Coordinates of C-alpha atoms and ligand atoms in Angstrom, one line a residue:
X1 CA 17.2 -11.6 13.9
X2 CA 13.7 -12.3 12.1
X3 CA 14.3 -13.7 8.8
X4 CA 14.3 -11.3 5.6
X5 CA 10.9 -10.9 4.3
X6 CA 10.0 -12.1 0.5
X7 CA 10.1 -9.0 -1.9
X8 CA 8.1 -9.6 -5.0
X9 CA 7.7 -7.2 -7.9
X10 CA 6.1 -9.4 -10.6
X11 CA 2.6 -10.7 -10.4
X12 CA 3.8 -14.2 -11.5
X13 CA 5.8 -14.1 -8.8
X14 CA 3.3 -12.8 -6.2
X15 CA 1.1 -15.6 -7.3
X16 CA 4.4 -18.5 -6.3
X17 CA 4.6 -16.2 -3.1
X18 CA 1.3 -16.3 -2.3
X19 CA 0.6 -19.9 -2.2
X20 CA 3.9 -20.6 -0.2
X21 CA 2.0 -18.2 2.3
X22 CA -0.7 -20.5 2.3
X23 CA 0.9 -24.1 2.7
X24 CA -1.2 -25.8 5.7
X25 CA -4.1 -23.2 5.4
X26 CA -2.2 -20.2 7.1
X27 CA -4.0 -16.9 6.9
X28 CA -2.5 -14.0 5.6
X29 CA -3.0 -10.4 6.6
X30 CA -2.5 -7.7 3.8
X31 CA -1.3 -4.0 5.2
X32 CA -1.5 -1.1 2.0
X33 CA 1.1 1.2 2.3
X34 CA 2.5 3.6 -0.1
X35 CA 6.0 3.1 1.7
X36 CA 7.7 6.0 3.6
X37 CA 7.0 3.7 6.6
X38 CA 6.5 5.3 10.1
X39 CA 5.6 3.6 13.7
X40 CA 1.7 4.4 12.5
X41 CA 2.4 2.4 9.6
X42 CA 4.3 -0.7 11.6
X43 CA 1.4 -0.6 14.5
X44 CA -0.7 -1.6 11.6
X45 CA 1.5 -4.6 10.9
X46 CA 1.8 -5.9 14.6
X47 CA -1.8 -5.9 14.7
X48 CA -1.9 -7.6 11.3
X49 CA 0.5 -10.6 13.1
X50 CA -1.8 -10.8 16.1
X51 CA -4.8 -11.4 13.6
X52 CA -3.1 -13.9 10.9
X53 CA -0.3 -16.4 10.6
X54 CA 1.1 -14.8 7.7
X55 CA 1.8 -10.9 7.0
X56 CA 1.9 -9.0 3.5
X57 CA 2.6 -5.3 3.1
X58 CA 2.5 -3.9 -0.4
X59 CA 4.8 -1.0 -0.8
X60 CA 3.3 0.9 -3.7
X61 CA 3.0 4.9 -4.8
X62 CA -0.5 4.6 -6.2
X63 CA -0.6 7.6 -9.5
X64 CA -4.3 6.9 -9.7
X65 CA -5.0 8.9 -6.7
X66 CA -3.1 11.5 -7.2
X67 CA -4.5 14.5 -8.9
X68 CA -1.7 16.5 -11.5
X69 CA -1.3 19.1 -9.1
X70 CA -0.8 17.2 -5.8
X71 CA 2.7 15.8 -4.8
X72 CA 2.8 12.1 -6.4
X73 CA 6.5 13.0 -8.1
X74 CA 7.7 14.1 -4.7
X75 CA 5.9 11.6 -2.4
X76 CA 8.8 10.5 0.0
X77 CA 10.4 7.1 -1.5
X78 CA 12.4 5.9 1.6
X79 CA 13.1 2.0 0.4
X80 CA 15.8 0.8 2.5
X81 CA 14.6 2.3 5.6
X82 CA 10.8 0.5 4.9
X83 CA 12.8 -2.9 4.1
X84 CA 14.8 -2.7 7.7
X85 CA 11.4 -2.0 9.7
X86 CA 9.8 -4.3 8.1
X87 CA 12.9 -6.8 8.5
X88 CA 12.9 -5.8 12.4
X89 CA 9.1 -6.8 12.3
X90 CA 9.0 -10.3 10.9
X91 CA 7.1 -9.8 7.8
X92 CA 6.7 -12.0 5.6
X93 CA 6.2 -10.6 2.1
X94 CA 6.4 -7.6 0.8
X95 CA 4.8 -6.5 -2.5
X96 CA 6.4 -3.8 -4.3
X97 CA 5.2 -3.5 -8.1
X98 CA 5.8 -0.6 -10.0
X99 CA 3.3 1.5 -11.8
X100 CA 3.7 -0.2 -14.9
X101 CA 2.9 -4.1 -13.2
X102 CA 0.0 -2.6 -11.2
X103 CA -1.1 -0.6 -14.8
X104 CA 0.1 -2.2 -17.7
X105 CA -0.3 -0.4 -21.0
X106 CA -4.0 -0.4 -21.6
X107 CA -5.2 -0.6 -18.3
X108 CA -8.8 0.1 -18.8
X109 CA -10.7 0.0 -15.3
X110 CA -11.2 1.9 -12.8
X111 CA -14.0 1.2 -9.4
X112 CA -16.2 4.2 -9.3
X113 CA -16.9 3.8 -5.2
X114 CA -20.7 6.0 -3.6
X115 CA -21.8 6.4 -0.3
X116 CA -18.6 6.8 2.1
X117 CA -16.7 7.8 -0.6
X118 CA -18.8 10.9 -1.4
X119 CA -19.9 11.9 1.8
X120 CA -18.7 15.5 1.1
X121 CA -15.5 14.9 3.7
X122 CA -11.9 14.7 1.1
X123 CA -14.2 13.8 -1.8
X124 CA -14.8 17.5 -1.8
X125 CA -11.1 18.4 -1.9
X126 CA -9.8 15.4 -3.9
X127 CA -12.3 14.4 -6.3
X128 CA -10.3 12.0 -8.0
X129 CA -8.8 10.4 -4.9
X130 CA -11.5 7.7 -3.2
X131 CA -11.8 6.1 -7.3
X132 CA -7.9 5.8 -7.3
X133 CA -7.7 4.3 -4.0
X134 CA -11.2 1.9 -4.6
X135 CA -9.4 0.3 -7.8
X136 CA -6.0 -0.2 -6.3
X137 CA -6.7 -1.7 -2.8
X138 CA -9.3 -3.8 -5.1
X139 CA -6.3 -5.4 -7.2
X140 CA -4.0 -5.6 -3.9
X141 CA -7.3 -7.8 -2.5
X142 CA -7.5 -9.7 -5.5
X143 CA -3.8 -9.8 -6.0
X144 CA -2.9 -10.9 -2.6
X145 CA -6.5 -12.5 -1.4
X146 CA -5.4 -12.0 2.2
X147 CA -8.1 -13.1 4.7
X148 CA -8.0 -10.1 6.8
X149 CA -6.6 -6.5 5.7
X150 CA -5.4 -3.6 8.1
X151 CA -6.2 0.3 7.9
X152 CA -5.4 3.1 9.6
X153 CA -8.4 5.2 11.3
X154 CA -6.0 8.3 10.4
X155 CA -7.7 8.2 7.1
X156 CA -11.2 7.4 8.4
X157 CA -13.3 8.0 5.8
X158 CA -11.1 6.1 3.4
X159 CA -11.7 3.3 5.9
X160 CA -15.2 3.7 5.4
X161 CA -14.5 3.5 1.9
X162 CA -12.7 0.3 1.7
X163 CA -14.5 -1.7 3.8
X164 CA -17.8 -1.2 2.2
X165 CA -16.3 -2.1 -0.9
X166 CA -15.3 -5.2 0.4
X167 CA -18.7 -6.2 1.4
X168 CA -20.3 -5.0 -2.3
X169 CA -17.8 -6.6 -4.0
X170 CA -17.7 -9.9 -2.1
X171 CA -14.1 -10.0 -1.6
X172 CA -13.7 -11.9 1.2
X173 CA -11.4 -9.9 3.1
X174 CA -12.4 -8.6 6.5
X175 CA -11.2 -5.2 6.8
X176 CA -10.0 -4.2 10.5
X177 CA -9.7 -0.8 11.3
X178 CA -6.5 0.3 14.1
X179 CA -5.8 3.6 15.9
X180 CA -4.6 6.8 14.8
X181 CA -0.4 6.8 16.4
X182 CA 0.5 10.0 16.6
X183 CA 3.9 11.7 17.7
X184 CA 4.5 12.8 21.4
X185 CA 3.0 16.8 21.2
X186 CA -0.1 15.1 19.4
X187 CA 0.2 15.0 15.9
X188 CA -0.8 12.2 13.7
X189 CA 2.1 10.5 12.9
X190 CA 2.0 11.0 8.8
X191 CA 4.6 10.1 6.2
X192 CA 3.7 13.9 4.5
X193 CA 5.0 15.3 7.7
X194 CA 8.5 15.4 6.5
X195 CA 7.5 18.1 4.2
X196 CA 6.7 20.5 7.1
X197 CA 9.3 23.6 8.1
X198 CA 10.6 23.8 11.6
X199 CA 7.2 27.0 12.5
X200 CA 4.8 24.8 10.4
X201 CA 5.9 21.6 12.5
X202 CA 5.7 23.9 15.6
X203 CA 2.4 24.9 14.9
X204 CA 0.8 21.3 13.4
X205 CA 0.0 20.2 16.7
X206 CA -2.7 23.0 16.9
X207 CA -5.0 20.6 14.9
X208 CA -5.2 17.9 17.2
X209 CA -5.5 20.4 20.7
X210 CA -8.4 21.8 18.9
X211 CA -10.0 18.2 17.8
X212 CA -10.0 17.3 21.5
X213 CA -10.5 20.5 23.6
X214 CA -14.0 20.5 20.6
X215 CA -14.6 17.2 21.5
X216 CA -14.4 17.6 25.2
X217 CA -16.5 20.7 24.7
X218 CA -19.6 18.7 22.8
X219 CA -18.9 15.6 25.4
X220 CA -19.6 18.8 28.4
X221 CA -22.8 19.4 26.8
X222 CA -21.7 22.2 24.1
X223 CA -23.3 22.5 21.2
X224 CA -22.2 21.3 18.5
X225 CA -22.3 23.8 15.8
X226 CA -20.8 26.3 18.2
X227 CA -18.0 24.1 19.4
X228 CA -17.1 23.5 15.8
X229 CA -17.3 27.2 15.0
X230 CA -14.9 28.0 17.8
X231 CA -12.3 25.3 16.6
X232 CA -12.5 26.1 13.2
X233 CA -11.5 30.1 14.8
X234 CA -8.3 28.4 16.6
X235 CA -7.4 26.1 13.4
X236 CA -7.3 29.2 11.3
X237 CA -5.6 31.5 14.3
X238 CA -3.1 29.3 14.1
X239 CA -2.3 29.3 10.7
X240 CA -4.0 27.1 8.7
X241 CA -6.4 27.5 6.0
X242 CA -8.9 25.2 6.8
X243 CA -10.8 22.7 4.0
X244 CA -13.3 20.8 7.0
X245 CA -13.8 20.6 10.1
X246 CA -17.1 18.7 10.4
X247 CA -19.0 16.9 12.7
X248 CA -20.3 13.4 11.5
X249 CA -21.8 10.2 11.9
X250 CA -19.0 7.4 13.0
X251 CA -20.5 4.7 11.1
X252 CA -22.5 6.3 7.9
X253 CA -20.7 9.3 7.6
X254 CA -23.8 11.2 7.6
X255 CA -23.5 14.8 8.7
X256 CA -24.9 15.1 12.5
X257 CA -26.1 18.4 14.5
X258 CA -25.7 16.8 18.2
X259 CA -24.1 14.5 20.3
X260 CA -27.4 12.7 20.6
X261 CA -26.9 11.2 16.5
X262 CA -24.2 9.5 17.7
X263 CA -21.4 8.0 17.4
X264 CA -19.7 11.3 16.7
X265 CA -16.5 12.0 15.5
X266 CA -14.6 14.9 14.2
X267 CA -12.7 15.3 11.1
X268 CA -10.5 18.2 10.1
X269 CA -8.7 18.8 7.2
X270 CA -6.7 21.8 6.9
X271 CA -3.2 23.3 5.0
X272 CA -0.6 24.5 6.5
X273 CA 1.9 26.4 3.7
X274 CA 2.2 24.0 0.9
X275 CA 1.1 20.4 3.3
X276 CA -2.7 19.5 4.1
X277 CA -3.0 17.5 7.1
X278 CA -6.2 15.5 8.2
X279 CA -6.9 14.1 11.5
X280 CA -10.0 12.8 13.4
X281 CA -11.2 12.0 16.9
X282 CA -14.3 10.1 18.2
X283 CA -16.6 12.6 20.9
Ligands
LIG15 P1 -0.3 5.5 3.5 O1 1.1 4.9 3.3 O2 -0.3 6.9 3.9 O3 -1.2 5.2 2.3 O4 -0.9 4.7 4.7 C1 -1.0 3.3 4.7 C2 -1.9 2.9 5.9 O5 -1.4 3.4 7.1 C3 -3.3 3.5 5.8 O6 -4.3 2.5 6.2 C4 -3.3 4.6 6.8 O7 -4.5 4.9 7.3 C5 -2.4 4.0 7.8 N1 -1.8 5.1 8.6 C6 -1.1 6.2 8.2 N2 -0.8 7.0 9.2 C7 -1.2 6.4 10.3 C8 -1.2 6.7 11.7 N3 -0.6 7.8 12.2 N4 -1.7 5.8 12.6 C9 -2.3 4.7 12.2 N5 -2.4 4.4 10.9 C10 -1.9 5.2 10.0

């Protein structure tokens, strides 16, 4: 059995934690998590082990990017099942503030992020999201100061987002990008998933079909514009009302009109009753 990881709560004792982390100049990974763990969420951590000595996840509901009418006071909160996966992983520390120790009463602050962060992807839809998620993984980094820090290309443009932040703002964390894990009939693995009825979860799968039979189409020499037309037709045919389906630069995030621009990959965001899913795939 791996040993019990550290659970702190209080920044002075994140700070003790962290420099017991460090004795003999181990490295630390950081993984963000907003808990409501999953195998996406743990791949993330075993990559995280392979590429330091030491592992940190933060466990922490962020309000800031939440808007009022999204589902912050319903997020799933699934505590003891996170602490025995990440138990049966061998982490080391896990920091799990609440609101109040991330924001303390007059909390001021707040990281106002550009370029990936208002390419015109989930900005669109969630204005308030990317400036919620800038100032929070900016206090984990500075909270934790791990040397390298693991994210999910599931939400690829929030990737984008973090890791250019860490280069403006110097922080000395090298963020590392990991695949999308998704669940056996194709959908990404997502801890909003649980909210899905048995004929919405039936019909979810839809979204990733159409991301690859469209990216197979462009990769046989479609077009783009009409490839995205026709899988915007089959998103919607099967229920969904779709926010994006877009076809953009893999780096810059700059929109592209054909496979020649590349890297290309496909991002889709679309609602399905009351949940929004995103996923992506590179053409
Ligand atoms: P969350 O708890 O949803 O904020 O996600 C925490 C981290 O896990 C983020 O970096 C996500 O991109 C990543 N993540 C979420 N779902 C997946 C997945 N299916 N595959 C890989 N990474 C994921």
């Amino acid at each position: 059995m791996p040993q019990a990881p550290h659970i702190v709560r209080t920044i002075p004792a994140l700070l003790r934690a962290r420099s017991d982390l460090r004795k003999r100049s181990a490295t630390v990974g950081l993984v963000p998590t907003m808990g409501a763990l999953h195998d996406g969420h743990l791949s993330l951590v075993r990559l995280a082990k392979k590429r330091a000595d030491k592992v940190a996840v933060s466990v922490f509901v962020n309000p800031t990017q939440f808007a009022a009418h999204e589902d912050l006071g319903s997020y799933p909160r699934t505590w003891k099942a996170d602490l025995a996966k990440l138990t049966a992983e061998g982490v080391d520390l896990i920091w799990n503030p609440d609101a109040k120790v991330m924001y303390p009463e007059g909390f001021a602050t707040r990281i106002a992020p550009e370029g990936p962060a208002v390419a015109g992807l989930e900005d669109r839809f969630r204005p308030h999201f990317f400036g919620g998620v800038a100032t929070v993984v900016a206090k984990l980094f500075s909270q934790v100061r791990p040397d390298v820090a693991l994210f999910g290309e599931k939400d690829f443009q929030q990737l984008k987002v973090v890791t250019r932040m860490a280069r403006d703002l110097d922080l000395g964390v090298r963020v590392i990008g990991a695949p999308i894990i998704r669940e056996r009939d194709g959908l990404a693995m997502s801890s909003r998933n649980v909210y899905l009825s048995p004929t919405e979860r039936r019909q979810a799968p839809v979204l990733f079909a159409t991301l690859k039979a469209t990216a197979k189409r462009v990769r046989d020499g479609a077009p783009l514009q009409s490839a995205l037309k026709d899988g915007a037709v089959a998103i919607t045919r099967a229920g969904f009302t779709l926010d994006y389906l877009e076809a953009r630069h893999g780096e810059t995030l700059e929109p592209v009109t054909s496979r020649g621009e590349g890297p290309v990959r496909l991002l889709v965001a679309a609602r399905i009753g009351t949940t929004r899913l995103i996923d992506n795939i590179k053409v």
